[in-house]
Short mmCIF file of C-alpha atoms in Angstrom, two decimals:
data_model
loop_
_atom_site.label_atom_id
_atom_site.label_comp_id
_atom_site.label_asym_id
_atom_site.label_seq_id
_atom_site.Cartn_x
_atom_site.Cartn_y
_atom_site.Cartn_z
CA MET A 1 -62.20 -109.13 -9.40
CA THR A 2 -63.74 -107.43 -6.37
CA ASP A 3 -62.01 -109.20 -3.49
CA SER A 4 -58.48 -110.45 -2.85
CA VAL A 5 -57.85 -114.18 -2.49
CA LEU A 6 -54.16 -114.33 -3.46
CA LEU A 7 -51.41 -112.11 -2.06
CA ASN A 8 -50.72 -110.24 -5.31
CA GLU A 9 -54.45 -109.59 -5.73
CA LEU A 10 -54.29 -107.12 -2.83
CA ILE A 11 -52.59 -104.80 -5.32
CA GLU A 12 -54.67 -105.79 -8.35
CA VAL A 13 -58.00 -105.16 -6.61
CA SER A 14 -56.91 -101.74 -5.37
CA ALA A 15 -55.59 -100.87 -8.84
CA ALA A 16 -58.99 -101.75 -10.28
CA ARG A 17 -60.67 -99.42 -7.77
CA ASP A 18 -58.33 -96.45 -8.26
CA ALA A 19 -55.48 -96.99 -10.69
CA ALA A 20 -54.00 -93.51 -10.21
CA ALA A 21 -53.83 -93.64 -6.40
CA ILE A 22 -50.28 -93.69 -5.03
CA ALA A 23 -49.40 -97.10 -3.61
CA LEU A 24 -45.72 -96.76 -2.77
CA ARG A 25 -43.17 -94.05 -2.10
CA HIS A 26 -39.44 -94.36 -1.51
CA ASP A 27 -37.19 -91.30 -1.44
CA GLN A 28 -38.39 -89.28 -4.44
CA ARG A 29 -39.87 -92.22 -6.33
CA GLU A 30 -43.61 -92.93 -6.38
CA LEU A 31 -45.63 -95.73 -7.94
CA SER A 32 -49.36 -95.63 -8.52
CA TYR A 33 -51.39 -98.78 -7.97
CA ALA A 34 -51.50 -99.26 -11.74
CA ASP A 35 -47.70 -98.90 -11.98
CA LEU A 36 -47.12 -101.23 -9.03
CA ALA A 37 -49.49 -103.87 -10.41
CA ALA A 38 -47.74 -103.72 -13.79
CA ALA A 39 -44.31 -104.08 -12.16
CA VAL A 40 -45.51 -107.05 -10.10
CA ARG A 41 -46.85 -108.73 -13.23
CA GLY A 42 -43.59 -107.95 -15.01
CA PHE A 43 -41.52 -109.57 -12.28
CA GLY A 44 -43.75 -112.65 -12.40
CA ALA A 45 -43.33 -112.80 -16.18
CA GLY A 46 -39.57 -112.63 -15.73
CA LEU A 47 -39.63 -115.64 -13.42
CA LEU A 48 -41.76 -117.60 -15.87
CA ALA A 49 -39.56 -116.67 -18.82
CA ALA A 50 -36.58 -117.98 -16.87
CA GLY A 51 -38.34 -121.32 -16.45
CA THR A 52 -38.86 -120.96 -12.72
CA GLU A 53 -41.06 -123.78 -11.51
CA ARG A 54 -44.15 -123.58 -9.30
CA GLY A 55 -43.28 -123.21 -5.63
CA ALA A 56 -39.66 -122.19 -6.26
CA ARG A 57 -38.13 -119.98 -3.59
CA VAL A 58 -37.20 -116.43 -4.61
CA ALA A 59 -34.98 -114.83 -1.97
CA ILE A 60 -34.77 -111.05 -1.63
CA TYR A 61 -31.67 -109.64 0.07
CA LEU A 62 -32.18 -105.88 -0.11
CA GLU A 63 -32.93 -102.92 2.06
CA LYS A 64 -36.41 -101.40 1.83
CA ARG A 65 -36.86 -100.09 -1.71
CA VAL A 66 -39.35 -100.36 -4.57
CA GLU A 67 -37.68 -103.47 -6.01
CA THR A 68 -38.03 -105.27 -2.66
CA VAL A 69 -41.79 -104.75 -2.70
CA VAL A 70 -42.21 -105.65 -6.38
CA ALA A 71 -40.26 -108.91 -5.99
CA SER A 72 -42.14 -109.82 -2.79
CA PHE A 73 -45.50 -109.70 -4.56
CA GLY A 74 -44.23 -110.69 -8.02
CA ALA A 75 -42.88 -114.06 -6.90
CA PRO A 76 -46.25 -115.26 -5.52
CA ALA A 77 -47.98 -113.85 -8.61
CA ALA A 78 -45.98 -116.34 -10.69
CA GLY A 79 -46.75 -119.23 -8.35
CA CYS A 80 -43.43 -119.05 -6.50
CA ALA A 81 -42.66 -118.18 -2.86
CA PHE A 82 -40.71 -115.12 -1.76
CA VAL A 83 -38.14 -115.33 1.04
CA PRO A 84 -37.23 -111.92 2.51
CA VAL A 85 -33.74 -111.91 4.03
CA ASN A 86 -33.18 -109.30 6.72
CA PRO A 87 -30.70 -106.80 5.20
CA LEU A 88 -28.99 -106.49 8.60
CA LEU A 89 -27.80 -110.09 8.42
CA LYS A 90 -24.16 -110.72 7.64
CA PRO A 91 -23.32 -112.92 4.62
CA GLU A 92 -22.88 -116.01 6.80
CA GLN A 93 -26.38 -115.69 8.31
CA ALA A 94 -27.92 -114.77 4.94
CA GLY A 95 -26.16 -117.74 3.37
CA TYR A 96 -27.70 -120.14 5.84
CA ILE A 97 -31.19 -118.96 4.86
CA LEU A 98 -30.41 -119.20 1.14
CA ARG A 99 -29.20 -122.78 1.54
CA ASP A 100 -31.97 -123.81 3.88
CA CYS A 101 -34.78 -122.62 1.61
CA ASN A 102 -33.13 -124.16 -1.48
CA VAL A 103 -33.09 -120.75 -3.12
CA ARG A 104 -33.74 -120.83 -6.88
CA VAL A 105 -33.66 -117.11 -7.69
CA LEU A 106 -31.92 -114.37 -5.71
CA VAL A 107 -32.82 -110.68 -5.96
CA THR A 108 -30.07 -108.43 -4.61
CA SER A 109 -27.81 -105.47 -5.40
CA PRO A 110 -24.34 -105.61 -6.96
CA GLU A 111 -22.80 -104.53 -3.65
CA ARG A 112 -24.51 -107.28 -1.68
CA LEU A 113 -23.73 -109.81 -4.39
CA ASN A 114 -20.02 -109.12 -3.94
CA LEU A 115 -20.34 -109.96 -0.24
CA LEU A 116 -22.15 -113.21 -1.02
CA GLN A 117 -19.68 -114.73 -3.48
CA ALA A 118 -18.37 -117.45 -1.15
CA THR A 119 -21.88 -118.16 0.12
CA LEU A 120 -23.48 -118.59 -3.30
CA ALA A 121 -20.95 -121.24 -4.21
CA GLN A 122 -22.64 -123.36 -1.52
CA CYS A 123 -26.18 -122.87 -2.92
CA PRO A 124 -26.53 -125.72 -5.44
CA ASP A 125 -30.18 -124.94 -6.24
CA LEU A 126 -29.54 -121.33 -7.25
CA ARG A 127 -30.15 -120.77 -10.96
CA LEU A 128 -30.45 -117.02 -11.42
CA VAL A 129 -29.53 -113.70 -9.80
CA VAL A 130 -31.60 -110.58 -10.50
CA LEU A 131 -29.64 -107.41 -9.84
CA THR A 132 -30.92 -103.93 -9.05
CA GLN A 133 -29.33 -100.62 -10.03
CA GLY A 134 -29.24 -101.39 -13.76
CA ALA A 135 -26.03 -103.44 -13.72
CA ARG A 136 -25.08 -104.81 -17.12
CA ALA A 137 -25.27 -108.56 -17.58
CA ALA A 138 -21.73 -108.79 -18.95
CA GLU A 139 -20.35 -107.20 -15.79
CA THR A 140 -22.41 -109.25 -13.34
CA ASN A 141 -21.91 -112.59 -15.07
CA ALA A 142 -18.18 -112.09 -14.72
CA SER A 143 -18.49 -111.85 -10.94
CA THR A 144 -20.56 -114.96 -10.25
CA ALA A 145 -20.84 -118.48 -11.62
CA VAL A 146 -24.64 -118.13 -11.61
CA PRO A 147 -26.24 -116.23 -14.51
CA ALA A 148 -27.23 -112.69 -13.55
CA ILE A 149 -29.66 -110.33 -15.21
CA PRO A 150 -30.33 -106.61 -14.60
CA TRP A 151 -33.65 -105.65 -13.05
CA HIS A 152 -35.12 -103.73 -15.98
CA GLU A 153 -34.17 -106.44 -18.45
CA PHE A 154 -35.76 -109.06 -16.22
CA LEU A 155 -39.04 -107.14 -16.03
CA ALA A 156 -39.14 -106.71 -19.83
CA ALA A 157 -40.11 -110.36 -20.44
CA PRO A 158 -43.33 -110.86 -22.45
CA SER A 159 -46.48 -111.31 -20.40
CA ARG A 160 -47.58 -114.90 -19.94
CA ALA A 161 -49.96 -116.95 -17.81
CA GLY A 162 -48.50 -118.02 -14.50
CA HIS A 163 -48.62 -121.31 -12.68
CA ARG A 164 -51.98 -122.37 -11.27
CA VAL A 165 -52.26 -120.97 -7.73
CA ILE A 166 -54.89 -121.38 -5.01
CA ASP A 167 -55.08 -119.68 -1.65
CA THR A 168 -53.64 -122.61 0.31
CA ASP A 169 -50.46 -122.61 -1.80
CA MET A 170 -47.23 -121.36 -0.29
CA ALA A 171 -46.67 -117.63 -0.76
CA ALA A 172 -43.71 -116.90 1.51
CA ILE A 173 -41.14 -118.27 3.91
CA LEU A 174 -40.29 -115.87 6.76
CA TYR A 175 -37.31 -116.81 8.90
CA THR A 176 -37.41 -116.48 12.67
CA SER A 177 -34.74 -117.49 15.15
CA GLY A 178 -35.15 -120.89 16.75
CA SER A 179 -34.77 -121.51 20.47
CA THR A 180 -32.16 -124.21 19.97
CA GLY A 181 -30.17 -123.18 16.93
CA ARG A 182 -30.38 -121.69 13.47
CA PRO A 183 -33.35 -119.68 12.17
CA LYS A 184 -36.47 -121.57 11.13
CA GLY A 185 -38.40 -120.81 7.97
CA VAL A 186 -42.10 -120.26 8.67
CA VAL A 187 -44.13 -121.23 5.61
CA LEU A 188 -47.10 -118.93 5.00
CA SER A 189 -49.86 -119.41 2.45
CA HIS A 190 -51.71 -116.82 0.39
CA ARG A 191 -54.67 -117.39 2.71
CA ASN A 192 -52.57 -116.72 5.81
CA MET A 193 -51.26 -113.42 4.52
CA VAL A 194 -54.48 -112.14 2.95
CA ALA A 195 -56.57 -113.09 5.99
CA GLY A 196 -54.01 -111.33 8.18
CA ALA A 197 -54.17 -108.18 6.07
CA LYS A 198 -57.94 -108.04 6.23
CA SER A 199 -58.03 -108.73 9.97
CA VAL A 200 -55.42 -106.12 10.94
CA ALA A 201 -56.86 -103.48 8.59
CA SER A 202 -60.30 -104.00 10.11
CA TYR A 203 -59.34 -103.27 13.72
CA LEU A 204 -56.90 -100.49 12.84
CA GLY A 205 -59.60 -98.90 10.70
CA ASN A 206 -57.31 -98.56 7.67
CA HIS A 207 -58.77 -96.91 4.58
CA ALA A 208 -57.69 -95.55 1.20
CA GLY A 209 -56.82 -92.17 2.68
CA ASP A 210 -54.18 -93.62 5.00
CA THR A 211 -50.42 -93.22 4.70
CA LEU A 212 -48.49 -95.94 6.57
CA LEU A 213 -44.80 -95.65 7.38
CA ALA A 214 -42.89 -98.89 6.82
CA ALA A 215 -40.20 -98.47 9.48
CA LEU A 216 -39.79 -102.14 10.44
CA PRO A 217 -37.82 -104.64 8.31
CA LEU A 218 -39.96 -106.27 5.65
CA SER A 219 -38.54 -109.63 6.73
CA PHE A 220 -40.62 -109.22 9.93
CA ASP A 221 -44.24 -110.34 9.75
CA ALA A 222 -45.27 -107.06 11.37
CA GLY A 223 -43.08 -105.11 8.95
CA PHE A 224 -44.52 -106.81 5.89
CA SER A 225 -47.98 -106.27 7.34
CA GLN A 226 -47.60 -102.54 6.65
CA LEU A 227 -47.64 -103.42 2.96
CA THR A 228 -50.48 -105.93 3.01
CA THR A 229 -52.85 -103.89 5.18
CA ALA A 230 -52.25 -100.77 3.11
CA PHE A 231 -52.61 -102.51 -0.24
CA HIS A 232 -55.81 -104.23 0.92
CA VAL A 233 -57.55 -100.87 1.39
CA GLY A 234 -55.74 -98.89 -1.32
CA ALA A 235 -53.65 -96.79 1.06
CA ARG A 236 -50.16 -95.36 0.51
CA VAL A 237 -46.99 -96.87 2.01
CA VAL A 238 -43.81 -94.87 2.58
CA LEU A 239 -40.61 -96.92 2.83
CA ILE A 240 -37.89 -95.68 5.16
CA ASN A 241 -34.44 -97.05 5.98
CA TYR A 242 -33.78 -94.80 8.94
CA LEU A 243 -30.45 -94.18 10.61
CA LEU A 244 -31.68 -92.20 13.60
CA PRO A 245 -35.02 -92.04 15.45
CA ARG A 246 -35.28 -88.40 14.39
CA ASP A 247 -35.47 -89.65 10.78
CA VAL A 248 -38.69 -91.48 11.68
CA VAL A 249 -40.24 -88.36 13.22
CA ASN A 250 -39.22 -86.31 10.19
CA ALA A 251 -40.80 -88.85 7.85
CA VAL A 252 -44.03 -88.89 9.86
CA VAL A 253 -44.21 -85.11 9.55
CA ARG A 254 -43.07 -84.82 5.94
CA GLU A 255 -45.36 -87.54 4.60
CA LYS A 256 -48.28 -86.75 6.91
CA VAL A 257 -48.30 -90.36 8.09
CA THR A 258 -51.58 -91.58 9.56
CA GLY A 259 -50.41 -94.95 10.95
CA LEU A 260 -47.09 -95.91 12.58
CA THR A 261 -46.13 -99.42 13.75
CA ALA A 262 -42.86 -100.04 15.59
CA VAL A 263 -41.19 -102.09 18.32
CA PRO A 264 -40.56 -101.00 21.94
CA PRO A 265 -36.85 -100.07 21.56
CA LEU A 266 -37.71 -97.61 18.79
CA TYR A 267 -40.68 -96.20 20.68
CA ILE A 268 -38.48 -95.69 23.74
CA GLN A 269 -36.23 -93.50 21.61
CA LEU A 270 -39.12 -91.75 19.87
CA ALA A 271 -40.72 -90.91 23.23
CA GLN A 272 -37.61 -88.94 24.19
CA LEU A 273 -37.86 -86.66 21.15
CA ASP A 274 -39.90 -83.52 20.67
CA TRP A 275 -42.76 -84.04 18.21
CA PRO A 276 -44.26 -81.13 16.28
CA LYS A 277 -47.64 -80.15 17.66
CA SER A 278 -49.14 -80.64 14.20
CA VAL A 279 -48.55 -84.43 14.15
CA PRO A 280 -51.86 -85.37 15.87
CA GLU A 281 -53.68 -83.53 13.08
CA HIS A 282 -52.83 -86.42 10.72
CA LEU A 283 -51.43 -89.34 12.78
CA ARG A 284 -54.45 -91.46 13.75
CA TYR A 285 -52.70 -94.30 15.59
CA PHE A 286 -49.42 -95.79 16.68
CA ALA A 287 -49.19 -99.56 17.11
CA ASN A 288 -46.71 -101.52 19.18
CA THR A 289 -45.48 -105.05 18.46
CA GLY A 290 -42.45 -107.22 19.22
CA GLY A 291 -42.69 -107.06 23.01
CA ARG A 292 -44.33 -105.13 25.81
CA MET A 293 -43.98 -101.36 25.66
CA PRO A 294 -42.85 -99.94 29.02
CA LEU A 295 -45.65 -98.01 30.73
CA GLU A 296 -43.42 -94.94 31.10
CA THR A 297 -42.79 -94.93 27.35
CA LEU A 298 -46.47 -95.37 26.55
CA THR A 299 -47.39 -92.53 28.92
CA ARG A 300 -44.79 -90.22 27.43
CA LEU A 301 -45.83 -90.99 23.86
CA ARG A 302 -49.47 -90.32 24.63
CA ALA A 303 -48.52 -87.00 26.20
CA ARG A 304 -46.54 -86.02 23.11
CA LEU A 305 -49.25 -87.26 20.74
CA PRO A 306 -52.57 -86.28 22.34
CA GLY A 307 -55.59 -87.84 20.68
CA VAL A 308 -53.52 -90.41 18.75
CA ALA A 309 -54.90 -93.90 19.41
CA PRO A 310 -52.44 -96.48 20.82
CA PHE A 311 -52.83 -100.10 19.69
CA LEU A 312 -50.86 -102.63 21.74
CA MET A 313 -50.42 -105.86 19.77
CA TYR A 314 -49.00 -109.35 20.21
CA GLY A 315 -48.08 -111.74 17.44
CA LEU A 316 -45.78 -114.52 16.35
CA THR A 317 -44.53 -115.23 12.86
CA GLU A 318 -46.07 -118.71 12.95
CA ALA A 319 -49.54 -117.14 13.01
CA PHE A 320 -48.90 -113.54 11.90
CA ARG A 321 -50.93 -111.48 14.43
CA SER A 322 -52.77 -112.94 17.42
CA THR A 323 -54.12 -110.25 19.76
CA TYR A 324 -54.56 -106.53 20.17
CA LEU A 325 -55.68 -104.22 22.95
CA PRO A 326 -58.26 -101.65 21.82
CA PRO A 327 -57.24 -98.05 22.59
CA ALA A 328 -60.29 -97.64 24.85
CA GLU A 329 -58.84 -100.29 27.19
CA VAL A 330 -55.30 -98.92 27.43
CA ASP A 331 -55.95 -96.79 30.53
CA ARG A 332 -57.65 -99.66 32.34
CA ARG A 333 -55.13 -102.41 31.53
CA PRO A 334 -51.94 -101.09 29.86
CA ASP A 335 -50.09 -104.33 30.66
CA SER A 336 -52.56 -106.51 28.70
CA ILE A 337 -51.95 -107.93 25.21
CA GLY A 338 -55.70 -107.72 24.63
CA LYS A 339 -57.96 -110.23 22.95
CA ALA A 340 -57.93 -112.21 19.72
CA ILE A 341 -57.83 -110.29 16.45
CA PRO A 342 -60.80 -110.76 14.07
CA ASN A 343 -61.00 -114.20 12.45
CA ALA A 344 -58.76 -115.85 15.07
CA GLU A 345 -59.34 -117.67 18.35
CA ILE A 346 -56.80 -117.56 21.16
CA LEU A 347 -56.85 -120.34 23.74
CA VAL A 348 -54.97 -120.72 27.03
CA LEU A 349 -54.20 -124.39 27.54
CA ARG A 350 -52.60 -126.59 30.18
CA GLU A 351 -49.91 -129.17 29.42
CA ASP A 352 -52.61 -131.83 29.01
CA GLY A 353 -54.45 -129.79 26.38
CA THR A 354 -57.37 -128.74 28.58
CA ALA A 355 -58.47 -125.13 28.90
CA CYS A 356 -57.13 -123.03 31.77
CA ALA A 357 -59.42 -121.30 34.22
CA ASP A 358 -59.45 -117.51 34.54
CA GLY A 359 -56.26 -116.33 36.20
CA GLU A 360 -54.46 -119.64 35.58
CA VAL A 361 -51.20 -119.51 33.64
CA GLY A 362 -51.05 -121.64 30.51
CA GLU A 363 -49.69 -121.66 26.95
CA LEU A 364 -51.13 -119.29 24.35
CA VAL A 365 -52.50 -121.34 21.45
CA HIS A 366 -53.71 -119.74 18.21
CA ARG A 367 -56.27 -121.34 15.89
CA GLY A 368 -57.80 -120.08 12.65
CA ALA A 369 -57.05 -118.88 9.14
CA LEU A 370 -53.76 -117.24 10.11
CA VAL A 371 -52.07 -120.44 11.33
CA GLY A 372 -49.03 -121.01 9.13
CA MET A 373 -48.00 -124.13 7.24
CA GLY A 374 -45.16 -125.27 9.49
CA TYR A 375 -41.41 -124.85 9.26
CA TRP A 376 -39.67 -125.35 5.94
CA ASN A 377 -37.87 -128.68 5.69
CA ASP A 378 -38.04 -129.33 9.45
CA ALA A 379 -40.57 -131.95 10.49
CA ASP A 380 -39.36 -132.23 14.09
CA LYS A 381 -39.62 -128.52 14.92
CA THR A 382 -42.93 -128.30 13.05
CA ALA A 383 -44.33 -131.07 15.26
CA GLU A 384 -43.17 -129.21 18.37
CA ARG A 385 -45.01 -125.99 17.51
CA TYR A 386 -47.85 -126.97 15.16
CA LYS A 387 -50.04 -129.54 16.91
CA PRO A 388 -53.52 -131.05 16.54
CA LEU A 389 -56.12 -129.24 18.59
CA PRO A 390 -57.74 -131.57 21.15
CA ALA A 391 -61.45 -132.35 20.75
CA GLY A 392 -63.66 -130.26 22.98
CA VAL A 393 -61.30 -127.26 22.92
CA GLY A 394 -62.34 -124.11 21.10
CA GLY A 395 -64.52 -124.99 18.13
CA ARG A 396 -63.39 -128.61 17.96
CA GLU A 397 -65.98 -131.27 18.70
CA ALA A 398 -65.46 -135.02 19.00
CA GLY A 399 -67.41 -135.66 15.81
CA HIS A 400 -64.82 -133.86 13.66
CA MET A 401 -62.86 -136.61 11.94
CA LEU A 402 -60.09 -134.47 10.44
CA THR A 403 -57.60 -132.88 12.82
CA GLU A 404 -57.19 -129.12 13.06
CA ILE A 405 -53.65 -127.82 13.47
CA ALA A 406 -53.08 -124.91 15.84
CA VAL A 407 -49.95 -122.98 16.75
CA TYR A 408 -48.64 -123.53 20.25
CA SER A 409 -46.78 -120.28 20.84
CA GLY A 410 -44.33 -121.26 23.56
CA ASP A 411 -45.50 -118.19 25.52
CA ASN A 412 -47.15 -118.41 28.93
CA VAL A 413 -50.15 -116.12 29.42
CA ARG A 414 -53.14 -115.78 31.71
CA ARG A 415 -56.68 -114.60 31.00
CA ASP A 416 -58.69 -112.42 33.36
CA GLY A 417 -62.41 -112.68 34.07
CA GLU A 418 -63.25 -110.31 31.21
CA GLY A 419 -61.28 -112.32 28.65
CA PHE A 420 -58.22 -110.07 28.42
CA LEU A 421 -54.84 -111.75 28.12
CA TYR A 422 -51.58 -110.96 29.92
CA PHE A 423 -48.10 -112.09 28.88
CA VAL A 424 -46.26 -113.98 31.64
CA GLY A 425 -43.07 -115.23 29.97
CA ARG A 426 -41.39 -117.51 27.46
CA ARG A 427 -41.43 -121.28 27.91
CA ASP A 428 -38.03 -121.62 26.23
CA GLU A 429 -34.73 -119.75 26.32
CA MET A 430 -35.29 -117.36 23.42
CA ILE A 431 -33.91 -113.86 23.92
CA LYS A 432 -36.29 -111.02 23.02
CA THR A 433 -34.15 -107.98 22.19
CA SER A 434 -34.88 -104.86 20.11
CA GLY A 435 -38.01 -106.54 18.75
CA TYR A 436 -36.07 -109.60 17.56
CA ARG A 437 -36.27 -113.16 18.86
CA VAL A 438 -32.69 -114.35 19.08
CA SER A 439 -31.46 -117.90 19.53
CA PRO A 440 -28.82 -118.15 22.28
CA THR A 441 -27.26 -121.19 20.64
CA GLU A 442 -26.74 -119.31 17.37
CA ILE A 443 -24.67 -116.72 19.25
CA GLU A 444 -22.78 -119.46 21.08
CA GLU A 445 -21.98 -121.24 17.81
CA VAL A 446 -20.38 -118.07 16.46
CA ILE A 447 -18.37 -117.64 19.68
CA TYR A 448 -17.12 -121.21 19.53
CA SER A 449 -16.17 -120.77 15.87
CA THR A 450 -13.73 -117.99 16.84
CA GLY A 451 -11.63 -120.33 18.99
CA LEU A 452 -11.38 -117.53 21.56
CA ALA A 453 -13.48 -119.19 24.29
CA GLY A 454 -13.59 -122.56 25.98
CA GLU A 455 -17.24 -122.52 27.05
CA ALA A 456 -19.89 -119.91 26.39
CA ALA A 457 -23.47 -119.27 27.41
CA ALA A 458 -25.64 -116.52 25.92
CA PHE A 459 -28.85 -115.35 27.56
CA GLY A 460 -31.01 -112.28 28.02
CA VAL A 461 -31.24 -110.05 31.06
CA ASP A 462 -33.89 -107.41 31.66
CA HIS A 463 -33.11 -104.08 30.04
CA PRO A 464 -35.23 -100.91 30.17
CA SER A 465 -35.01 -100.04 26.47
CA LEU A 466 -34.07 -103.27 24.66
CA GLY A 467 -36.51 -105.56 26.46
CA GLN A 468 -33.59 -107.88 27.07
CA ALA A 469 -29.87 -107.28 26.64
CA ILE A 470 -27.68 -110.12 25.40
CA VAL A 471 -25.03 -111.18 27.88
CA VAL A 472 -22.41 -113.86 27.28
CA VAL A 473 -20.53 -115.64 30.03
CA ALA A 474 -17.42 -117.33 28.68
CA THR A 475 -14.42 -119.26 29.96
CA PRO A 476 -10.89 -119.03 28.51
CA PRO A 477 -9.86 -121.51 25.83
CA PRO A 478 -7.58 -124.32 27.05
CA GLY A 479 -4.08 -123.10 27.78
CA ALA A 480 -4.86 -119.44 27.13
CA GLY A 481 -6.55 -116.42 28.60
CA LEU A 482 -9.86 -114.92 27.53
CA ASP A 483 -9.32 -111.88 25.30
CA GLN A 484 -12.64 -110.12 25.79
CA ALA A 485 -11.84 -107.31 23.36
CA ALA A 486 -10.89 -109.75 20.60
CA LEU A 487 -14.00 -111.86 21.24
CA ALA A 488 -16.24 -108.77 21.18
CA ALA A 489 -14.65 -107.65 17.90
CA ALA A 490 -15.20 -111.10 16.39
CA CYS A 491 -18.86 -110.99 17.40
CA ARG A 492 -19.30 -107.58 15.78
CA GLU A 493 -17.70 -108.89 12.60
CA ARG A 494 -19.76 -112.09 12.37
CA LEU A 495 -23.13 -111.16 13.86
CA PRO A 496 -25.76 -108.57 12.89
CA ALA A 497 -25.86 -105.63 15.29
CA TYR A 498 -28.95 -106.78 17.17
CA MET A 499 -27.27 -110.12 18.02
CA VAL A 500 -23.97 -108.67 19.28
CA PRO A 501 -23.60 -109.23 23.07
CA ALA A 502 -23.96 -106.11 25.17
CA GLN A 503 -21.45 -107.56 27.62
CA ILE A 504 -19.04 -110.49 27.73
CA ILE A 505 -18.22 -111.72 31.23
CA MET A 506 -15.22 -113.91 31.95
CA ARG A 507 -15.46 -116.93 34.25
CA ASP A 508 -12.73 -119.34 35.30
CA GLY A 509 -13.53 -123.03 35.34
CA PRO A 510 -16.56 -124.82 33.90
CA LEU A 511 -19.92 -123.06 33.66
CA PRO A 512 -22.81 -124.39 35.81
CA ARG A 513 -24.77 -127.38 34.49
CA ASN A 514 -28.40 -128.42 34.85
CA PRO A 515 -29.37 -132.01 35.75
CA ASN A 516 -29.12 -133.00 32.08
CA GLY A 517 -25.50 -131.90 31.94
CA LYS A 518 -26.20 -128.89 29.75
CA ILE A 519 -24.89 -125.42 30.54
CA ASP A 520 -27.53 -123.83 32.76
CA ARG A 521 -28.35 -120.53 31.05
CA LYS A 522 -31.29 -119.90 33.36
CA ALA A 523 -29.11 -120.11 36.47
CA LEU A 524 -26.63 -117.65 34.97
CA ALA A 525 -29.43 -115.32 33.90
CA THR A 526 -30.97 -115.38 37.38
CA GLU A 527 -27.59 -114.58 38.90
CA LEU A 528 -26.94 -111.64 36.59
CA ASN A 529 -30.44 -110.39 35.86
CA ASP A 530 -30.00 -107.22 37.92
CA LEU A 531 -27.01 -106.21 35.79
CA TYR A 532 -29.12 -103.73 33.78
CA GLY A 533 -31.72 -102.53 36.25
CA ALA A 534 -35.14 -102.22 34.63
#
């Protein structure tokens, strides 16, 4: 095997090239490519020994650690699909994902399993729990109605041939917040993820001598990309679960990191820290994703890291990566999201499906090998975002009888005369905060479930470091007053930190409505948008 077609083959091919090269490091633990490939095969064998069927969903609810990586590649190796669950999610949010994906196998720790007891009782498709930290089966089986098996015992299953897999088979489901409710599971194929790895590695210039720092959650497409791009070229990945921005700087220095990818809120913090003068001797690039990096932050980072190439990127989970701005263009157009990545075409289309002229605002539409396979178990939302490409647009001609599905991003952009793209704004009400896309209705549902508010509207307002801050305007419940402190405490208890409102504002009487009778979030946002001056 000389080239990767399936996701797990990214590791196998690099192991064949240099088995002893270090693939993964976490704390004091290192795995060579040979060791990692063997562990991935062992996890796949464990799934097969347990009778796990082709296409079954294997959820992983862990922080970044070696077992997280092994399970993420081992599930597709067996013909199953991995579902990474953001470790920041509370049990209620994690439970929704487990139910929605019809989870068959769950990989987690004993501590997290204890938090999920009530949730797992509502997961009728769950058949097996695989536990890290060497827990004994007798202990774990006593704590859950679902059979549980320790990690090392699971990986000790005899080797066996896996299910038949081709590159258009499902490899993963990554969950992203929906604009009108609960998270949606984006289905990605082996082809999507391998093509993405090869494309990103090509323009970042990744090679076997690289060390990439995995600072983003692996449940993010951009976070998981640190693994796939590195494994494609045989580079080393260092996993970090940082508490403070200084931890990231220390890891970059200690591990002599050559490539760092992060989101604007983290870069804003990193730009305020002193960096050792030796860092540019090994750090080749820093890449931004998850929103526009403020120009002041970019300028400060470049001053602290002279000679380190900045890559400004744009992407969406539904199509992995879409555009990047080459470092040579950053001085000329720092507010641009660049042009299409290799092996992708980015179109700017009007409502009627025709191409926009230069300078005209339209919707960003992505076509090519990275276009995902729709949303899991949600035909209506899939039809809203994944649509047939009109004839005569891009590479589509009228003589093509089969339709080509493209991703309509929901983002408005414009293209200049040289083909560079510029982000204009969202077409829906999604909140972009701390690199996350957050559904306002998901926050509102939690607020309503507390019984502490009569009406509630969540929306984002401009914020200099978060991108947008989450603000909630709420009215008192009938016959009572609004206890803002109690409502804020309930939000902190029930929501992950990045979804907790930065401010709760009390209003008497009904909230404003739009012509359809719905609460008008946009009117409230416009009214309060100067609350956190940019």
